[in-house]
Coordinates of C-alpha atoms and ligand atoms in Angstrom, one line a residue:
M203 CA -109.5 -28.5 -179.7
G204 CA -106.6 -29.0 -177.2
K205 CA -103.4 -30.7 -178.2
V206 CA -104.3 -33.8 -176.4
A207 CA -107.7 -34.1 -178.0
V208 CA -106.1 -33.6 -181.4
G209 CA -103.5 -36.2 -180.7
V210 CA -106.2 -38.7 -179.7
A211 CA -108.3 -37.9 -182.7
V212 CA -105.3 -38.4 -185.0
G213 CA -104.4 -41.6 -183.2
V214 CA -107.9 -43.0 -183.6
A215 CA -108.0 -42.1 -187.2
V216 CA -104.6 -43.8 -187.8
V217 CA -105.8 -47.0 -186.1
A218 CA -109.1 -46.9 -188.0
C219 CA -107.2 -46.5 -191.3
A220 CA -104.9 -49.3 -190.4
V221 CA -107.8 -51.7 -189.5
A222 CA -109.6 -50.7 -192.6
G223 CA -106.4 -51.3 -194.6
M224 CA -106.0 -54.7 -193.0
V225 CA -109.6 -55.7 -193.8
V226 CA -109.2 -54.5 -197.4
G227 CA -105.9 -56.2 -197.6
R228 CA -107.4 -59.4 -196.3
R229 CA -110.2 -59.1 -198.8
V230 CA -107.8 -58.5 -201.6
G231 CA -105.7 -61.4 -200.3
S232 CA -108.7 -63.7 -200.0
R233 CA -109.8 -62.6 -203.5
R234 CA -106.4 -63.4 -204.8
K235 CA -106.5 -66.7 -203.0
W236 CA -109.9 -67.6 -204.6
K237 CA -108.5 -66.4 -208.0
R238 CA -105.8 -69.1 -207.6
V239 CA -108.4 -71.7 -206.6
V240 CA -110.6 -70.8 -209.5
R241 CA -107.7 -71.1 -211.8
V242 CA -106.8 -74.6 -210.5
L243 CA -110.5 -75.7 -210.8
K244 CA -110.8 -74.2 -214.3
E245 CA -107.6 -76.0 -215.4
L246 CA -109.1 -79.3 -214.0
E247 CA -112.4 -78.8 -215.8
E248 CA -110.8 -78.0 -219.1
A249 CA -108.4 -80.9 -218.9
C250 CA -111.3 -83.3 -218.0
E251 CA -113.7 -82.1 -220.7
T252 CA -115.5 -84.8 -222.6
P253 CA -117.6 -83.1 -225.2
V254 CA -119.5 -85.5 -227.5
G255 CA -117.0 -85.0 -230.3
R256 CA -114.2 -86.2 -228.1
L257 CA -116.2 -89.1 -226.9
R258 CA -116.8 -90.2 -230.5
Q259 CA -113.0 -90.1 -231.1
V260 CA -112.6 -92.4 -228.1
V261 CA -115.3 -94.7 -229.5
D262 CA -113.5 -94.9 -232.8
A263 CA -110.1 -95.4 -231.1
M264 CA -111.6 -98.2 -229.1
V265 CA -112.9 -99.9 -232.3
V266 CA -109.5 -99.5 -234.0
E267 CA -107.7 -101.0 -231.0
M268 CA -110.2 -103.9 -230.8
H269 CA -109.4 -104.8 -234.4
A270 CA -105.7 -104.5 -233.7
G271 CA -105.9 -106.7 -230.6
L272 CA -107.9 -109.3 -232.4
A273 CA -105.4 -109.2 -235.4
S274 CA -102.2 -110.1 -233.6
E275 CA -100.9 -111.0 -230.2
G276 CA -99.5 -107.8 -228.7
G277 CA -101.0 -105.8 -231.6
S278 CA -102.7 -103.4 -229.2
K279 CA -102.7 -102.4 -225.5
L280 CA -106.2 -104.0 -225.6
K281 CA -105.3 -107.6 -225.1
M282 CA -108.6 -109.0 -226.5
L283 CA -108.0 -112.3 -224.6
L284 CA -109.6 -115.6 -225.7
T285 CA -111.8 -117.1 -223.1
F286 CA -112.7 -120.4 -224.8
V287 CA -116.3 -119.8 -223.8
D288 CA -118.2 -120.5 -226.9
H289 CA -121.6 -121.3 -225.3
L290 CA -123.5 -119.2 -222.8
P291 CA -126.0 -120.6 -220.4
T292 CA -129.4 -121.3 -222.0
G293 CA -131.5 -121.7 -218.9
S294 CA -131.7 -125.5 -219.1
E295 CA -128.9 -126.1 -216.7
I296 CA -129.5 -128.5 -213.8
G297 CA -127.7 -129.4 -210.6
T298 CA -125.7 -127.9 -207.7
Y299 CA -122.6 -125.9 -208.5
Y300 CA -120.1 -123.9 -206.5
A301 CA -118.3 -120.7 -207.5
L302 CA -115.3 -118.8 -206.2
D303 CA -115.1 -115.2 -207.1
L304 CA -111.7 -113.6 -206.5
G305 CA -110.8 -110.2 -207.9
G306 CA -111.3 -107.2 -205.6
T307 CA -111.0 -106.3 -202.0
N308 CA -113.5 -109.1 -201.2
F309 CA -113.9 -112.6 -202.4
R310 CA -117.1 -114.6 -202.5
V311 CA -117.9 -118.2 -202.3
L312 CA -121.3 -119.3 -203.6
R313 CA -123.4 -122.4 -204.1
I314 CA -126.3 -122.4 -206.5
Q315 CA -129.0 -125.0 -207.3
L316 CA -130.4 -124.9 -210.8
G317 CA -133.8 -126.1 -211.7
G318 CA -133.5 -126.4 -215.5
R319 CA -135.8 -123.6 -216.5
R320 CA -134.6 -120.1 -217.4
S321 CA -134.5 -117.8 -214.4
S322 CA -135.1 -120.6 -212.0
I323 CA -132.1 -120.5 -209.8
L324 CA -133.7 -122.6 -207.0
S325 CA -131.4 -121.5 -204.3
Q326 CA -128.3 -119.5 -203.9
D327 CA -126.1 -119.0 -200.9
V328 CA -123.3 -116.5 -200.9
E329 CA -120.6 -115.7 -198.4
R330 CA -118.4 -112.6 -198.8
R331 CA -115.1 -112.2 -197.0
P332 CA -112.6 -109.3 -197.2
I333 CA -109.2 -110.4 -198.3
P334 CA -106.7 -109.5 -195.6
Q335 CA -104.5 -106.8 -196.9
H336 CA -101.3 -108.6 -196.2
L337 CA -102.4 -111.6 -198.4
M338 CA -102.7 -109.3 -201.4
T339 CA -98.9 -108.9 -201.5
S340 CA -97.9 -112.2 -199.9
T341 CA -97.3 -115.6 -201.6
S342 CA -99.7 -117.5 -203.8
E343 CA -99.6 -120.4 -201.3
D344 CA -100.8 -118.1 -198.5
L345 CA -103.5 -116.6 -200.6
F346 CA -104.9 -119.9 -201.9
D347 CA -104.6 -121.7 -198.5
F348 CA -106.7 -118.9 -197.0
I349 CA -109.3 -119.2 -199.9
A350 CA -109.4 -123.0 -199.8
S351 CA -110.0 -123.1 -196.0
T352 CA -112.8 -120.5 -196.4
L353 CA -114.3 -122.5 -199.2
K354 CA -114.1 -125.7 -197.1
Q355 CA -115.8 -124.1 -194.1
F356 CA -118.5 -122.9 -196.5
V357 CA -119.1 -126.3 -198.1
E358 CA -119.2 -128.0 -194.7
K359 CA -121.8 -125.5 -193.5
E360 CA -123.9 -125.7 -196.7
E361 CA -123.8 -129.5 -196.7
S362 CA -124.3 -130.1 -193.0
G363 CA -127.6 -131.7 -192.4
S364 CA -128.2 -132.7 -196.0
E365 CA -128.0 -136.3 -197.1
P366 CA -124.4 -137.1 -198.2
S367 CA -125.1 -137.3 -202.0
P368 CA -123.6 -140.1 -204.0
V369 CA -120.9 -137.6 -204.6
R370 CA -119.3 -137.0 -207.8
T371 CA -116.5 -134.5 -207.2
R372 CA -118.0 -131.1 -206.6
E373 CA -117.6 -128.7 -209.5
L374 CA -116.5 -125.1 -209.1
G375 CA -116.6 -122.2 -211.5
F376 CA -113.5 -120.1 -210.7
T377 CA -113.9 -116.4 -211.4
F378 CA -110.5 -114.8 -211.3
S379 CA -110.7 -111.1 -212.3
F380 CA -107.2 -110.3 -213.5
P381 CA -105.6 -110.6 -217.0
V382 CA -105.1 -114.3 -217.7
K383 CA -103.8 -115.8 -220.9
Q384 CA -106.0 -118.8 -221.3
S385 CA -105.1 -121.9 -223.2
S386 CA -108.4 -123.7 -222.6
L387 CA -111.6 -123.3 -220.6
R388 CA -109.9 -124.4 -217.4
S389 CA -106.3 -123.3 -217.8
G390 CA -104.4 -120.1 -218.1
I391 CA -101.5 -118.1 -216.7
L392 CA -101.7 -114.8 -214.9
M393 CA -100.2 -112.1 -217.1
K394 CA -99.9 -109.4 -214.5
W395 CA -101.7 -108.1 -211.4
T396 CA -104.0 -105.1 -211.3
K397 CA -106.0 -103.4 -208.5
G398 CA -103.3 -103.3 -205.9
F399 CA -102.5 -107.1 -205.8
A400 CA -98.8 -107.9 -206.1
I401 CA -98.0 -111.5 -205.4
E402 CA -94.9 -111.8 -207.5
D403 CA -94.5 -115.6 -207.5
M404 CA -97.8 -116.0 -209.1
V405 CA -97.2 -114.0 -212.3
G406 CA -96.7 -116.5 -215.2
K407 CA -98.2 -119.4 -213.3
E408 CA -101.2 -121.6 -214.0
V409 CA -103.9 -120.2 -211.8
V410 CA -106.1 -123.3 -211.6
E411 CA -103.2 -125.4 -210.6
L412 CA -102.4 -123.1 -207.7
L413 CA -106.0 -123.3 -206.5
E414 CA -106.3 -127.0 -206.9
A415 CA -103.1 -127.6 -205.0
A416 CA -104.5 -125.6 -202.1
L417 CA -107.8 -127.6 -202.4
V418 CA -105.9 -130.8 -202.1
R419 CA -103.9 -129.5 -199.1
S420 CA -107.2 -128.6 -197.4
G421 CA -108.7 -132.0 -198.1
L422 CA -111.7 -130.6 -200.0
D423 CA -113.0 -132.8 -202.8
M424 CA -113.6 -130.2 -205.5
R425 CA -112.4 -129.4 -208.9
A426 CA -112.3 -126.2 -210.9
A427 CA -114.5 -126.9 -214.0
L428 CA -113.5 -123.7 -215.5
L429 CA -111.6 -120.4 -215.1
V430 CA -113.4 -117.2 -216.1
N431 CA -112.9 -113.4 -215.8
D432 CA -115.6 -111.6 -213.8
T433 CA -116.9 -109.9 -217.0
V434 CA -117.4 -113.3 -218.5
G435 CA -119.4 -114.5 -215.5
T436 CA -121.5 -111.3 -215.7
L437 CA -122.2 -112.0 -219.4
A438 CA -123.2 -115.5 -218.6
L439 CA -125.7 -114.5 -215.9
G440 CA -127.0 -111.7 -218.2
R441 CA -127.5 -114.2 -221.0
Y442 CA -129.2 -116.7 -218.6
H443 CA -131.8 -114.1 -217.9
D444 CA -132.0 -112.4 -221.2
A445 CA -131.1 -113.8 -224.6
D446 CA -130.4 -110.4 -226.1
T447 CA -127.4 -109.9 -223.9
V448 CA -124.2 -109.5 -226.0
A449 CA -121.7 -107.8 -223.8
A450 CA -120.8 -107.3 -220.1
V451 CA -119.1 -104.4 -218.3
I452 CA -117.7 -104.2 -214.8
I453 CA -117.1 -100.8 -213.2
G454 CA -116.0 -101.4 -209.7
T455 CA -112.6 -101.5 -208.0
G456 CA -111.3 -102.2 -211.6
T457 CA -113.0 -101.9 -214.9
N458 CA -113.2 -104.2 -217.9
A459 CA -115.6 -105.5 -220.6
C460 CA -116.2 -108.7 -222.6
Y461 CA -118.4 -109.4 -225.5
L462 CA -119.5 -112.1 -227.9
E463 CA -117.3 -112.1 -231.0
R464 CA -117.5 -114.0 -234.3
A465 CA -114.7 -116.7 -234.2
D466 CA -113.7 -115.7 -237.8
A467 CA -113.0 -112.1 -236.6
I468 CA -110.4 -113.3 -234.1
I469 CA -107.7 -113.2 -236.8
K470 CA -104.9 -113.9 -234.3
C471 CA -106.2 -117.5 -234.0
Q472 CA -107.0 -118.4 -237.5
G473 CA -108.8 -121.7 -237.7
L474 CA -110.0 -121.4 -234.1
L475 CA -112.7 -124.1 -233.8
T476 CA -115.8 -123.3 -231.9
S477 CA -119.0 -125.2 -232.4
S478 CA -121.1 -122.1 -232.1
G479 CA -119.0 -119.9 -234.4
Y480 CA -118.6 -117.4 -231.5
M481 CA -116.3 -116.9 -228.6
V482 CA -116.5 -114.5 -225.7
V483 CA -113.5 -112.1 -225.8
N484 CA -112.2 -110.6 -222.6
M485 CA -111.0 -107.2 -223.8
E486 CA -109.1 -106.1 -220.6
W487 CA -110.2 -102.6 -221.5
G488 CA -108.7 -101.2 -218.4
N489 CA -105.4 -101.1 -220.3
F490 CA -106.9 -99.3 -223.3
W491 CA -105.0 -96.1 -224.3
S492 CA -105.6 -93.4 -226.8
S493 CA -104.3 -89.9 -227.3
H494 CA -107.9 -88.7 -227.3
L495 CA -108.3 -89.5 -223.6
P496 CA -108.5 -86.3 -221.6
R497 CA -105.5 -86.6 -219.3
T498 CA -104.5 -84.3 -216.5
S499 CA -101.3 -83.7 -214.5
Y500 CA -103.1 -85.6 -211.6
D501 CA -103.5 -88.7 -213.8
I502 CA -99.8 -88.5 -214.8
D503 CA -98.6 -88.3 -211.2
L504 CA -101.0 -91.0 -210.1
D505 CA -99.8 -93.3 -212.8
S506 CA -96.1 -92.7 -212.2
E507 CA -96.5 -93.3 -208.5
S508 CA -98.5 -96.5 -209.0
P509 CA -97.0 -100.0 -208.8
N510 CA -97.9 -100.4 -212.6
P511 CA -96.9 -97.2 -214.4
N512 CA -98.0 -97.1 -218.1
H513 CA -100.5 -99.8 -217.5
Q514 CA -104.2 -99.7 -217.0
G515 CA -104.5 -96.1 -218.2
F516 CA -108.3 -96.3 -218.9
E517 CA -108.9 -98.0 -215.6
K518 CA -107.0 -95.3 -213.7
M519 CA -109.4 -92.7 -215.1
I520 CA -112.5 -94.7 -214.5
S521 CA -112.5 -97.2 -211.7
G522 CA -113.3 -97.1 -208.0
M523 CA -109.7 -97.9 -207.0
Y524 CA -108.5 -94.6 -208.4
L525 CA -111.2 -91.9 -208.5
G526 CA -110.9 -91.0 -204.8
D527 CA -107.2 -90.6 -205.2
I528 CA -107.5 -88.2 -208.1
V529 CA -109.9 -86.1 -206.0
R530 CA -107.4 -86.2 -203.1
R531 CA -104.6 -85.0 -205.4
V532 CA -106.7 -82.0 -206.6
I533 CA -107.6 -81.0 -203.0
L534 CA -103.9 -81.3 -202.0
R535 CA -102.8 -79.0 -204.9
I536 CA -105.4 -76.4 -203.9
S537 CA -104.3 -76.7 -200.3
L538 CA -100.7 -76.1 -201.3
E539 CA -101.6 -73.1 -203.4
S540 CA -104.1 -71.4 -201.0
D541 CA -105.2 -71.7 -197.5
I542 CA -108.9 -72.1 -198.2
F543 CA -108.7 -75.6 -196.7
G544 CA -106.8 -74.2 -193.7
P545 CA -103.2 -75.3 -192.9
V546 CA -102.1 -78.1 -195.2
S547 CA -103.3 -81.4 -193.7
S548 CA -100.7 -84.1 -193.6
R549 CA -103.4 -86.6 -194.4
L550 CA -103.7 -85.1 -197.8
S551 CA -100.4 -86.7 -198.7
I552 CA -101.4 -90.2 -197.9
P553 CA -102.2 -92.1 -201.1
F554 CA -105.6 -93.7 -201.4
I555 CA -106.8 -92.3 -198.1
L556 CA -109.9 -90.9 -199.8
Q557 CA -111.7 -93.9 -201.1
T558 CA -114.3 -93.6 -203.9
P559 CA -117.3 -94.4 -201.8
L560 CA -116.5 -91.3 -199.8
V561 CA -116.3 -89.3 -203.0
A562 CA -119.8 -90.6 -203.8
A563 CA -121.0 -89.7 -200.4
M564 CA -119.7 -86.1 -200.7
H565 CA -121.1 -85.8 -204.2
E566 CA -124.5 -87.0 -203.2
D567 CA -124.8 -85.0 -200.0
D568 CA -128.0 -83.1 -200.5
S569 CA -128.1 -81.4 -197.0
P570 CA -128.2 -77.6 -197.3
E571 CA -125.1 -77.2 -195.2
L572 CA -123.3 -80.1 -196.9
K573 CA -122.8 -81.8 -193.5
E574 CA -121.5 -85.1 -195.0
V575 CA -118.9 -83.2 -197.0
A576 CA -117.8 -81.4 -193.8
K577 CA -117.6 -84.7 -191.9
I578 CA -115.6 -86.5 -194.6
L579 CA -113.2 -83.5 -195.0
K580 CA -112.7 -83.5 -191.3
E581 CA -112.6 -87.2 -190.4
T582 CA -110.8 -88.5 -193.5
L583 CA -108.7 -85.6 -194.7
G584 CA -108.1 -83.7 -191.4
I585 CA -109.6 -80.5 -192.9
S586 CA -112.0 -78.8 -190.4
E587 CA -114.0 -75.7 -190.2
V588 CA -114.4 -74.9 -193.8
S589 CA -117.0 -72.5 -195.2
L590 CA -120.0 -73.7 -197.3
K591 CA -118.3 -72.2 -200.3
V592 CA -115.3 -74.4 -199.8
R593 CA -117.5 -77.5 -199.2
K594 CA -119.2 -76.7 -202.5
L595 CA -115.8 -76.6 -204.2
A596 CA -115.1 -80.1 -202.9
V597 CA -118.4 -81.3 -204.4
R598 CA -117.5 -79.7 -207.7
I599 CA -114.2 -81.5 -207.8
C600 CA -115.9 -84.8 -207.2
D601 CA -118.3 -84.0 -210.0
V602 CA -115.6 -83.2 -212.6
V603 CA -113.7 -86.4 -211.8
T604 CA -116.7 -88.6 -211.7
R605 CA -118.3 -87.2 -214.8
R606 CA -115.2 -87.8 -216.9
A607 CA -115.0 -91.4 -215.6
A608 CA -118.7 -92.1 -216.4
R609 CA -118.6 -90.5 -219.8
L610 CA -115.4 -92.4 -220.8
A611 CA -117.0 -95.7 -219.7
A612 CA -120.0 -94.8 -221.9
A613 CA -117.7 -94.3 -224.8
G614 CA -116.1 -97.7 -224.2
I615 CA -119.5 -99.3 -224.3
V616 CA -120.4 -97.6 -227.5
G617 CA -117.1 -98.8 -228.9
I618 CA -118.1 -102.4 -228.4
L619 CA -121.6 -101.8 -229.8
K620 CA -120.0 -100.2 -232.9
K621 CA -117.6 -103.1 -233.3
I622 CA -120.4 -105.6 -233.4
G623 CA -122.7 -103.4 -235.5
R624 CA -125.2 -102.6 -232.7
D625 CA -124.6 -98.8 -232.5
G626 CA -127.3 -98.0 -235.1
S627 CA -124.8 -96.7 -237.6
G628 CA -125.5 -99.5 -240.0
G629 CA -129.1 -99.9 -239.1
I630 CA -131.0 -97.2 -241.1
T631 CA -133.6 -99.2 -243.0
G632 CA -134.0 -97.2 -246.2
G633 CA -135.7 -94.4 -244.3
R634 CA -134.6 -90.8 -244.3
S635 CA -135.2 -89.7 -240.8
K636 CA -133.6 -90.8 -237.6
S637 CA -136.8 -92.3 -236.4
D638 CA -136.4 -94.9 -239.2
V639 CA -133.5 -96.4 -237.4
K640 CA -134.2 -100.1 -236.9
M641 CA -132.2 -101.4 -234.1
R642 CA -132.3 -104.8 -232.4
R643 CA -132.8 -104.7 -228.7
T644 CA -129.3 -104.9 -227.3
V645 CA -128.5 -105.7 -223.7
V646 CA -125.3 -105.0 -221.9
A647 CA -125.0 -106.7 -218.5
I648 CA -123.3 -104.5 -216.0
E649 CA -121.9 -104.9 -212.5
G650 CA -119.7 -103.1 -210.1
G651 CA -120.2 -100.7 -207.2
L652 CA -119.5 -97.5 -209.1
Y653 CA -122.4 -98.2 -211.4
T654 CA -124.8 -99.9 -209.0
S655 CA -124.2 -97.7 -205.9
Y656 CA -123.3 -94.3 -207.2
A657 CA -126.4 -92.7 -208.8
I658 CA -124.7 -89.6 -210.2
F659 CA -122.1 -91.8 -211.9
R660 CA -124.9 -93.8 -213.5
Q661 CA -126.7 -90.6 -214.6
H662 CA -123.6 -89.2 -216.2
L663 CA -123.0 -92.6 -218.0
H664 CA -126.5 -92.8 -219.3
G665 CA -126.4 -89.2 -220.4
A666 CA -123.3 -89.7 -222.4
L667 CA -124.6 -92.9 -224.0
S668 CA -127.7 -91.0 -225.3
E669 CA -125.5 -88.1 -226.5
I670 CA -123.1 -90.4 -228.4
L671 CA -125.8 -92.8 -229.8
G672 CA -128.6 -90.3 -230.1
E673 CA -131.9 -90.9 -228.3
D674 CA -133.4 -93.0 -231.1
V675 CA -130.7 -95.6 -230.9
A676 CA -130.0 -95.3 -227.2
Q677 CA -133.5 -96.4 -226.3
H678 CA -132.8 -99.9 -227.8
V679 CA -129.7 -100.3 -225.6
V680 CA -130.4 -101.7 -222.1
L681 CA -127.8 -101.7 -219.4
Q682 CA -128.9 -104.5 -217.1
V683 CA -127.5 -104.8 -213.7
T684 CA -126.7 -108.4 -212.9
E685 CA -126.1 -108.6 -209.2
D686 CA -123.4 -111.0 -208.2
G687 CA -123.1 -111.9 -211.9
S688 CA -119.4 -112.5 -211.8
G689 CA -119.7 -115.3 -209.3
I690 CA -123.1 -116.8 -210.1
G691 CA -122.2 -116.6 -213.8
G692 CA -119.1 -118.7 -213.1
A693 CA -121.2 -121.4 -211.5
L694 CA -123.7 -121.2 -214.4
L695 CA -120.9 -121.7 -216.9
A696 CA -119.6 -124.6 -214.9
A697 CA -123.1 -126.1 -215.1
S698 CA -123.5 -125.3 -218.7
Y699 CA -120.2 -126.9 -219.8
S700 CA -120.7 -129.9 -217.5
S701 CA -124.0 -130.7 -219.4
I702 CA -122.3 -130.1 -222.8
L703 CA -119.5 -132.5 -221.8
Q704 CA -122.0 -135.1 -220.5
R705 CA -123.9 -134.9 -223.8
G706 CA -120.5 -135.5 -225.4
Ligands
BGC792 C1 -108.8 -106.6 -214.3 C2 -109.9 -107.3 -215.1 C3 -111.2 -107.3 -214.3 C4 -111.5 -105.9 -213.9 C5 -112.8 -105.8 -213.1 C6 -109.2 -105.2 -213.9 O1 -108.3 -104.6 -213.1 O2 -107.6 -106.5 -215.1 O3 -109.5 -108.6 -215.4 O4 -112.2 -107.8 -215.1 O5 -110.5 -105.3 -213.2 O6 -112.7 -106.5 -212.0

């Protein structure tokens, strides 16, 4: 071989080695990268773990806090608020009633006509309107003027063409889904805002007074017959359809629950008079806290950067307002620690850019190529061209975050059942085996997009309920979706109390 030929051969070999080295180097680099990613994912999975033992601890903590909240004002982070609702609709309600349902990103106005026989809502008209973002942080006057004018247009539309009735003032059930300290059925002050609302002048004010002042300004002849939380409306509609309904849960933008409590168990109001011996208690469970809750660094950051740090801890792990943002934070961290999502997208740093319905859409993408996941990563988060493996990772993150949320919500529900003796633990009827459990049928009315529109969330929740309660008991517990319950239930309660008052 001549010198030149040898030189060329050596040169080729050197280049070949260098290329091979680069490929191996890249592989090693990419393996290292994935190692880092796997580590972050593993940490997340471990921190979010909710084995049944831990869920039972959460159940017990919930029961302890319920007792503490009922025992004294401020005795627990669970406020256990009085609602003054001591009768639930029976089905015999008659007449036309309005409702206003304010509490999330939308508000609804409704009119229902009741025929006097259970389940016979003769007609029902609903109008939904998004609340303009700026009104959520403006003044109470701006917010209520907007609501009153929408309500007025709705009433005019509904009543146009119909005979002017020998009108008594129209009655409205006002569903207001924030923590309110009530002093009667139709009065109460806003304790604090949740779910992104922040109208400072309203905190500490009588909510009904603000609404009625706006109704007067708008010239609409209507009075708020009562003020209820959305969970209470949901319970009322649940009960209207099914007399075994004992509690209601909302899992939507925010989360909360209420249930029917014995008046004598509400120790903080000794001597509370109710003609039924019961009162609905609004737990405000979004603010529940326990050291048994599986908390991650993402939750801690989300909380400290939120407008209400140290509040609504349970809600921040469960509800629709927050799940998307937890997922965003995990993807951001992975993006900062590896380049599997490509160059770090600036959109990943925008709080709340990834909303929970998009998490559901990624999670439920059943196309082989995960096309929906690719689309959302690209269009919402500015992450394009990622491999199938990376898309699968995104789905896995959605699952970890959603599973924890659903299972914690299930533990909350069992907490209520345990508090009122409907968890089967006291119900063994002298028999020895589990199949001897005698449980009364127990219905929990449930509403909120996370539960109604996110099938995998629902499956995880049901799975956890069965694990905690055991199949034998769980089969007696029915979670009944009550569509539009928060608003319709408010109108039903207005009807129910109006007939009670008329009877004297
Ligand atoms: C509010 C509750 C409400 C729940 C569901 C929470 O943020 O504090 O009053 O029931 O959201 O809408």
